[in-house]
Short mmCIF file of C-alpha atoms and ligand atoms in Angstrom, two decimals:
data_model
loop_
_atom_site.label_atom_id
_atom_site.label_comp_id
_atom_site.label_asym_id
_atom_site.label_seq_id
_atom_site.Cartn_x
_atom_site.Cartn_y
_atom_site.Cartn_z
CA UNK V 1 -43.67 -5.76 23.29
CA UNK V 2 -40.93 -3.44 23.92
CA UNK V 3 -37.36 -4.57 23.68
CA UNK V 4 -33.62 -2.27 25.19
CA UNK V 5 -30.63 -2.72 23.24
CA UNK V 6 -27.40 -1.50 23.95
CA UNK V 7 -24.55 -2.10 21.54
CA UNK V 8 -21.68 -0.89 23.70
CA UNK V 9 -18.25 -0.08 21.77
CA UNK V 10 -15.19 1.22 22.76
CA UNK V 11 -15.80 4.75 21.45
CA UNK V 12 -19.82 4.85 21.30
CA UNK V 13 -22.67 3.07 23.25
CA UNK V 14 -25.95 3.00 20.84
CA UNK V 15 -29.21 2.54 22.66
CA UNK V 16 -31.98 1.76 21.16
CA UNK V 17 -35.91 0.50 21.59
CA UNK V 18 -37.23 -1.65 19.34
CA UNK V 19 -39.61 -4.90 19.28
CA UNK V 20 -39.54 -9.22 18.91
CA UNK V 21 -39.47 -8.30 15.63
CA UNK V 22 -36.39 -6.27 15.35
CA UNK V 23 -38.24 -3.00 14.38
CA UNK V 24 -36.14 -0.27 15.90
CA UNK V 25 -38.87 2.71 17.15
CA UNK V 26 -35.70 4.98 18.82
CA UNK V 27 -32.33 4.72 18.41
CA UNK V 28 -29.58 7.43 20.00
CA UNK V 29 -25.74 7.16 21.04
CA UNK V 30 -23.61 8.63 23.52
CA UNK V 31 -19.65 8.78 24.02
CA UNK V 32 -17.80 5.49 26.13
CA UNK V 33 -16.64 7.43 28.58
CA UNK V 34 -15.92 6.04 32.12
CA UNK V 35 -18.43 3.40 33.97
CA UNK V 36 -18.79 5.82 36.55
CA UNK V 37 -20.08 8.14 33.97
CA UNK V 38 -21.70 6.49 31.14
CA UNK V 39 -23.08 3.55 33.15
CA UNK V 40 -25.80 6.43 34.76
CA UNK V 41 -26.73 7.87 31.55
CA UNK V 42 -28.09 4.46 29.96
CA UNK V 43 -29.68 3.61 33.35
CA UNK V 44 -31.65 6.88 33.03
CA UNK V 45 -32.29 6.11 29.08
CA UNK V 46 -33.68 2.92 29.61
CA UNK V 47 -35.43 3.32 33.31
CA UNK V 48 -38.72 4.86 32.10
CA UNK V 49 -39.21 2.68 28.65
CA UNK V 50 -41.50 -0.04 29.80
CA UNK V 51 -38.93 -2.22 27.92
CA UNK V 52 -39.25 -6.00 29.26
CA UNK V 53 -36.01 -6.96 28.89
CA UNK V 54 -32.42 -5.55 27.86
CA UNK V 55 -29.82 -7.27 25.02
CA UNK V 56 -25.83 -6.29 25.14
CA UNK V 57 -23.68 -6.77 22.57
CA UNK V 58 -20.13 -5.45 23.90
CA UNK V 59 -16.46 -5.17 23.34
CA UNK V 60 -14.33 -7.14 25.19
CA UNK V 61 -13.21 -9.34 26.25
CA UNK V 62 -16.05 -10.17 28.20
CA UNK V 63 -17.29 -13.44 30.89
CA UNK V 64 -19.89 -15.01 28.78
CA UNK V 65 -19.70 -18.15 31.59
CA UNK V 66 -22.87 -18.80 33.44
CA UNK V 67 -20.98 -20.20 36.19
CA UNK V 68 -18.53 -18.20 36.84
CA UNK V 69 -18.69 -15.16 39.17
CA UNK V 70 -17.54 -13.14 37.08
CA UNK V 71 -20.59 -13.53 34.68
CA UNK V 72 -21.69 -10.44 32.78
CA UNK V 73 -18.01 -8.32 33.37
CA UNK V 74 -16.17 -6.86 30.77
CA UNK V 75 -12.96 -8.58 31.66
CA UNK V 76 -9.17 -7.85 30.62
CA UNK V 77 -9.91 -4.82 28.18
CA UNK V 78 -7.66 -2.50 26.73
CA UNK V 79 -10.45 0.32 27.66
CA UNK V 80 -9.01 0.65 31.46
CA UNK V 81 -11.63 1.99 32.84
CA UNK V 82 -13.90 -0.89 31.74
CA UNK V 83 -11.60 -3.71 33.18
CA UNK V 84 -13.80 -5.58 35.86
CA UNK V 85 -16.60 -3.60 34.88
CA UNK V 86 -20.27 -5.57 35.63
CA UNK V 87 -22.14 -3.97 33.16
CA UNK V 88 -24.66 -6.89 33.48
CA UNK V 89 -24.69 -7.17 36.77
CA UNK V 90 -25.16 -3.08 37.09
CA UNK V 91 -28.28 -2.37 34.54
CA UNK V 92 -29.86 -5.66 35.79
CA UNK V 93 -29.62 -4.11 39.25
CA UNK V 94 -30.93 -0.54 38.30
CA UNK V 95 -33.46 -1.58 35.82
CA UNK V 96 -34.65 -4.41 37.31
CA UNK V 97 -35.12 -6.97 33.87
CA UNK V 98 -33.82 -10.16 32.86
CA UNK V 99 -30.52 -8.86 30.49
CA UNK V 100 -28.89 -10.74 27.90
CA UNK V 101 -25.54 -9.89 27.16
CA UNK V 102 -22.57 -11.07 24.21
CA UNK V 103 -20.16 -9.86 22.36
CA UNK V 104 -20.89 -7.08 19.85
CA UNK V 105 -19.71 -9.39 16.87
CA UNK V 106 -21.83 -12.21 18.40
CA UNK V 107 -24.78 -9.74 18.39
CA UNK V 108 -24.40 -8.80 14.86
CA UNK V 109 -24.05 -12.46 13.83
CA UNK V 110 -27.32 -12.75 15.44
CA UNK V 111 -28.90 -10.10 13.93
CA UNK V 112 -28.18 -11.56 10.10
CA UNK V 113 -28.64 -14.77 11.13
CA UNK V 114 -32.29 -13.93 12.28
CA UNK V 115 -33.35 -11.19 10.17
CA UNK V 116 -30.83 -10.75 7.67
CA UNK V 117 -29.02 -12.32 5.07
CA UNK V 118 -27.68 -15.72 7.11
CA UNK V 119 -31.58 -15.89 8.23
CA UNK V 120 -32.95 -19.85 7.95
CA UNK V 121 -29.53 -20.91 7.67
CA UNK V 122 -28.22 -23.15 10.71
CA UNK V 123 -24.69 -22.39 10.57
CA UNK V 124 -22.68 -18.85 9.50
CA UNK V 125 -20.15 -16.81 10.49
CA UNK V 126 -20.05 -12.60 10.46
CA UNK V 127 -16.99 -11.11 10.68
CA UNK V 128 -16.79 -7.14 10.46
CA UNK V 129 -13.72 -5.42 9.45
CA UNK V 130 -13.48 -1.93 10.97
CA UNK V 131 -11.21 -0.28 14.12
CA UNK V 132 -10.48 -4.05 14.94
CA UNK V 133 -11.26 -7.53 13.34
CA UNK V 134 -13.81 -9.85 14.98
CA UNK V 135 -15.51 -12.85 14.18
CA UNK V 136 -19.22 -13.96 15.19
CA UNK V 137 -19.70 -17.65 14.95
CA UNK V 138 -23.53 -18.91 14.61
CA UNK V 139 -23.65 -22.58 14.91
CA UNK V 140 -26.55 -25.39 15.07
CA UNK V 141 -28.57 -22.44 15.36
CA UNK V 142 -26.81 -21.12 18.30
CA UNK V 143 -24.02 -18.42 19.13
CA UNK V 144 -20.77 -20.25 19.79
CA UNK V 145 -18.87 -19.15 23.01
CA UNK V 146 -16.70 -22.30 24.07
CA UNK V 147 -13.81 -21.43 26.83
CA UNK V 148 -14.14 -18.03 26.58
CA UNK V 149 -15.68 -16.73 23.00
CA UNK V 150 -13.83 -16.62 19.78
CA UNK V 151 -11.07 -13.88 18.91
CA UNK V 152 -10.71 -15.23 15.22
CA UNK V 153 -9.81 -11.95 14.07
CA UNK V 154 -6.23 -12.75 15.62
CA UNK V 155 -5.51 -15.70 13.98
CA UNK V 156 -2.06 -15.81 12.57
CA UNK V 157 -2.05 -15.73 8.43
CA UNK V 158 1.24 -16.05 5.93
CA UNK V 159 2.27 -12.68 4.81
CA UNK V 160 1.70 -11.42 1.16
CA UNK V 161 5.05 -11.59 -0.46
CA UNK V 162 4.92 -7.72 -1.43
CA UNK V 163 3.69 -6.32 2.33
CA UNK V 164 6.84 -5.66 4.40
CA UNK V 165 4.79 -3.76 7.01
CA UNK V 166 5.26 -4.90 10.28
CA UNK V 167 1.77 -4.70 11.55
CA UNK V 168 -0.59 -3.13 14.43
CA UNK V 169 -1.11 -6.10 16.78
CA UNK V 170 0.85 -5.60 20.20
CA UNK V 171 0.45 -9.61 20.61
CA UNK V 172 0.88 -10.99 17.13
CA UNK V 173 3.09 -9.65 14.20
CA UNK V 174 0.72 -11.24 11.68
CA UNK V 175 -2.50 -11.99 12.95
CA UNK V 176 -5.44 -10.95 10.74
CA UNK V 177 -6.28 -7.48 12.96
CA UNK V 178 -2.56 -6.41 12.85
CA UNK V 179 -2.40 -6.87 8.99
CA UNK V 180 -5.73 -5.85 7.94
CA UNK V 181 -7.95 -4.02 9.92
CA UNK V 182 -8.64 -0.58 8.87
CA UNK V 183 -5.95 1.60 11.24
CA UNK V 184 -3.40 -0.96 9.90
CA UNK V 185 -4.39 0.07 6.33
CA UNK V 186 -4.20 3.87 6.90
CA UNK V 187 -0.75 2.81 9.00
CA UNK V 188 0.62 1.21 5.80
CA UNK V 189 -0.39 3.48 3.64
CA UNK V 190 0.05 6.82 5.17
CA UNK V 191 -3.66 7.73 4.45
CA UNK V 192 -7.48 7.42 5.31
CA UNK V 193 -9.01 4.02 3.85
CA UNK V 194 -11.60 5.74 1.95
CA UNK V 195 -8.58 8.26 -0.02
CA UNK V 196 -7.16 5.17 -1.54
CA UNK V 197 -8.66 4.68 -4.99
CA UNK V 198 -10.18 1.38 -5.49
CA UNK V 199 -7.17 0.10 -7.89
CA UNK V 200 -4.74 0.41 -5.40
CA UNK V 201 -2.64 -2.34 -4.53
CA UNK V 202 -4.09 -2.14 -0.85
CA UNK V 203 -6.90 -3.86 -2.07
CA UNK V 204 -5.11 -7.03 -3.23
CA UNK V 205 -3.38 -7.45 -0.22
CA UNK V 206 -6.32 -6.81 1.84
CA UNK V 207 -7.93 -9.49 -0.21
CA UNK V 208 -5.44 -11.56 0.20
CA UNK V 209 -5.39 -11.18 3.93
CA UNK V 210 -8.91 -11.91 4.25
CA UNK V 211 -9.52 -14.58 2.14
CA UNK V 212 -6.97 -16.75 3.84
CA UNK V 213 -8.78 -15.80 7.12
CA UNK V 214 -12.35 -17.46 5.52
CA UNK V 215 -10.63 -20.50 4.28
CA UNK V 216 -9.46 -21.16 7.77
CA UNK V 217 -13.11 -20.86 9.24
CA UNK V 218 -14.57 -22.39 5.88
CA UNK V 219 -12.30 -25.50 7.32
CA UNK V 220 -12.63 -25.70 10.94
CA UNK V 221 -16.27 -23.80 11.24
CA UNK V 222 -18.28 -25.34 8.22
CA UNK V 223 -20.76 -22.48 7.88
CA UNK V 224 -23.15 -22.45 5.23
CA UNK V 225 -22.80 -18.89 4.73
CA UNK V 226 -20.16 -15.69 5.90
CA UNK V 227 -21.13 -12.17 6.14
CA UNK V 228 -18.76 -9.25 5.99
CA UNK V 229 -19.37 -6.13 7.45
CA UNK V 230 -17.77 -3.11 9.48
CA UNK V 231 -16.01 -0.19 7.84
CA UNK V 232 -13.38 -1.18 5.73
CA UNK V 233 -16.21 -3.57 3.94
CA UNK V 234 -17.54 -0.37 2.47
CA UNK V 235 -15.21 -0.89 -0.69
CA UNK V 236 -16.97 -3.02 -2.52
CA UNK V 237 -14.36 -4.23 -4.87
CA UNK V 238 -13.20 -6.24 -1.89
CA UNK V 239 -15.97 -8.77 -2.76
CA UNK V 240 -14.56 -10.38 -5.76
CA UNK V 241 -10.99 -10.27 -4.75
CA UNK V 242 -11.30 -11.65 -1.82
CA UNK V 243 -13.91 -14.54 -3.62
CA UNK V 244 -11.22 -15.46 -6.16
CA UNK V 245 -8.93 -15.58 -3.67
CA UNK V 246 -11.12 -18.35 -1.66
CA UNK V 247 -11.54 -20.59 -4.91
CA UNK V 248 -7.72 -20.43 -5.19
CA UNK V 249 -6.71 -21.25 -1.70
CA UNK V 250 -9.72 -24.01 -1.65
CA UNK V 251 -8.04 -25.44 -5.05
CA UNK V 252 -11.47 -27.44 -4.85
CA UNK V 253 -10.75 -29.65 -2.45
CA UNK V 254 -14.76 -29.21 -0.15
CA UNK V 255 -17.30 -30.54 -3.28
CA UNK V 256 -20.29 -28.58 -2.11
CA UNK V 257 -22.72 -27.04 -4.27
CA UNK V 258 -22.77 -23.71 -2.35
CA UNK V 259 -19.19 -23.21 -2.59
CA UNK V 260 -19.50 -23.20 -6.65
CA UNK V 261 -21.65 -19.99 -6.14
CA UNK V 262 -19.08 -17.81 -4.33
CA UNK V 263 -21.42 -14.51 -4.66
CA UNK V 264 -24.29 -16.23 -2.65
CA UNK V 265 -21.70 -17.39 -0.12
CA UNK V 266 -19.55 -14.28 1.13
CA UNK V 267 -21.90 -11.31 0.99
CA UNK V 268 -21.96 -8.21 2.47
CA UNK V 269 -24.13 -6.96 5.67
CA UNK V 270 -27.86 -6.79 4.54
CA UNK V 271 -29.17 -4.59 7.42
CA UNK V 272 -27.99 -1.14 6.70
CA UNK V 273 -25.45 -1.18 9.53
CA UNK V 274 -28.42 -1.85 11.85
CA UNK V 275 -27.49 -5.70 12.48
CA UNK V 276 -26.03 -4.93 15.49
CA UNK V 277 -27.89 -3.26 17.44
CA UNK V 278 -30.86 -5.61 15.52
CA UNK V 279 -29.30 -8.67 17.22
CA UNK V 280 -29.06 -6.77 20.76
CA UNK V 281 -33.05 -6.31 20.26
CA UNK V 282 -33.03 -10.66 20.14
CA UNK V 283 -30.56 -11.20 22.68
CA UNK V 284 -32.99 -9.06 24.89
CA UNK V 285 -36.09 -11.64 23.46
CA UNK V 286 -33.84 -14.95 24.25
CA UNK V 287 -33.16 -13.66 27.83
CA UNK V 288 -36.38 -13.25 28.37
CA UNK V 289 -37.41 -16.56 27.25
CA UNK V 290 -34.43 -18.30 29.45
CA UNK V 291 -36.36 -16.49 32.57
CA UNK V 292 -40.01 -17.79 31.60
P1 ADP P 301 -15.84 0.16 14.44
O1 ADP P 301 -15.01 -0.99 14.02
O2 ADP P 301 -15.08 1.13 15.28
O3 ADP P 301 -17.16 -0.23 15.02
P2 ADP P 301 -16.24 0.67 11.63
O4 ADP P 301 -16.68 -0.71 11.34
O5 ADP P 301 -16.98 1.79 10.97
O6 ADP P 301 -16.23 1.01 13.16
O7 ADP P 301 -14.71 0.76 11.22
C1 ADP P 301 -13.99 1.94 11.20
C2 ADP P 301 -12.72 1.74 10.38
O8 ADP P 301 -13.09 1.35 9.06
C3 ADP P 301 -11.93 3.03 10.24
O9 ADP P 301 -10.78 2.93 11.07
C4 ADP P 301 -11.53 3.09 8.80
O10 ADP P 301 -10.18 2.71 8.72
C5 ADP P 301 -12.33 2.04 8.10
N1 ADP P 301 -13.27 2.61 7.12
C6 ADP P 301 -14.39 3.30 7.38
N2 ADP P 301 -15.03 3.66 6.24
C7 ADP P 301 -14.28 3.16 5.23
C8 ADP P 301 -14.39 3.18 3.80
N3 ADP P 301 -15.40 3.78 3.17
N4 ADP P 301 -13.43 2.53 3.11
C9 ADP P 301 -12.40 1.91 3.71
N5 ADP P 301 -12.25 1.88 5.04
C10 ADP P 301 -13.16 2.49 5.79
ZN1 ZN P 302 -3.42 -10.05 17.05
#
């Protein structure tokens, strides 16, 4: 059975066709530019793919409420153009299938969590760590939205005593996106990520940054397992740091045998970058499941 999925980001929308069993068979991308624009040109990807139903993963923020009439919008985004923009409501329209639609950070969560490294497990969180911070939640074997969905890539952290930059966020001067994404980095530094060798003091405090982020969803999200992904991810010395970091801040106060084996409980993306678009591919299965 042919699946659509459509990972739409604030600089790229990736399309792709694939199956239930999240086998990609095409995959292309084309620039976010305006709706009015870009809105056609996956219309006329997807019209003629016998695909039987469409998954979104998106930037946001978006109206993940059933109820509300503003379901399927991209709501109050920094990406103008996109404000208001019923991207469900639009492709459902034109391409006349059920379409299943959540944030792109949801989407990769799903992904892992059902063909990846969080798969079998009934509770995880993904976070990636790229052009912004943002969280996935997977819980009781389903994606947690709540009020709206979560933004824990804002949440507020204690500064390292060494970093006296003042941070990216416009709303927060020390949320976890303001202090550690990867623009902050280069910001703080004065250069790309990737120049920075892999001793360089960046690391610690990116560590540092992060691994009081886990212990705060360690706390309040129990998951039995957390996947890191997105850009800044790709320097792998990251993983220990920010591990030690989690056994100090814990000070062994949750007695649970899967938090003695750190390495087997914060690991890296296991899909080759592909979990994203991999968990649009079983949004699109789930929506068309809700419609039987
Ligand atoms: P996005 O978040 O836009 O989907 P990415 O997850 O690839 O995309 O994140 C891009 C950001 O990650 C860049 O701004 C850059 O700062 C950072 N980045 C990309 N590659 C690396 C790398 N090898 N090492 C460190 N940082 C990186
Ligand atoms: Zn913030």
């Amino acid at each position: 059975m042919l699946l659509g999925a459509l990972e739409a980001g604030g600089t790229k929308m990736v399309l792709a066709i694939g199956n239930e069993n999240g086998e990609i068979l095409e995959q292309t991308s084309i620039p976010t530019e305006t709706p009015e624009i870009t809105l056609p040109k996956i219309i006329d990807y997807f019209k003629d793919k016998e695909i039987k139903s469409l998954g979104i993963g998106s930037f946001g923020p978006i109206d993940l409420d059933r109820a509300s009439k503003t379901y399927g919008y991209i709501t109050s985004t920094p990406k103008l153009a996109w404000v208001n923009c019923d991207i469900v409501g639009t492709l459902q329209k034109h391409l006349g299938i059920p379409v299943g639609f959540d944030t792109d950070v949801n989407g990769s969560a799903l992904g892992e969590a059902t063909w990846g490294s969080t798969k079998g497990l009934g509770s995880s969180i993904y976070i990636t760590i790229g052009t912004g911070v943002g969280v996935g939640v997977y819980q009781n074997g389903k994606l947690l939205h709540g009020m709206l969905h979560p933004e824990a890539g804002h949440v507020l952290l204690s500064r390292h005593p060494e970093d006296t930059f003042e941070g990216i966020c416009p709303y927060h001067s020390h949320c976890l996106e303001g202090l550690a994404s990867g623009p902050s980095i280069e910001k703080r530094w004065g250069k790309k990520a990737y120049e920075l060798g892999s001793e360089h003091k960046a690391w610690e405090i990116e560590a540092y940054y992060i691994a009081q982020a886990l212990v705060g969803y360690i706390l309040t999200l129990s998951p039995h397992r957390i996947v890191l992904g997105g850009g800044v991810m790709h320097q792998e010395q990251l993983f220990p740091m920010i591990r030690e970091q989690v056994k100090v801040l814990l000070n062994g106060y949750l007695k649970t045998p899967l938090l003695e084996d750190l390495d087997s409980y914060i690991v890296p993306a296991s899909l080759n970058d592909n979990q994203g678009i991999m968990g649009c591919l079983k949004l699109a299965l789930m929506e068309l499941e809700e419609n039987k």
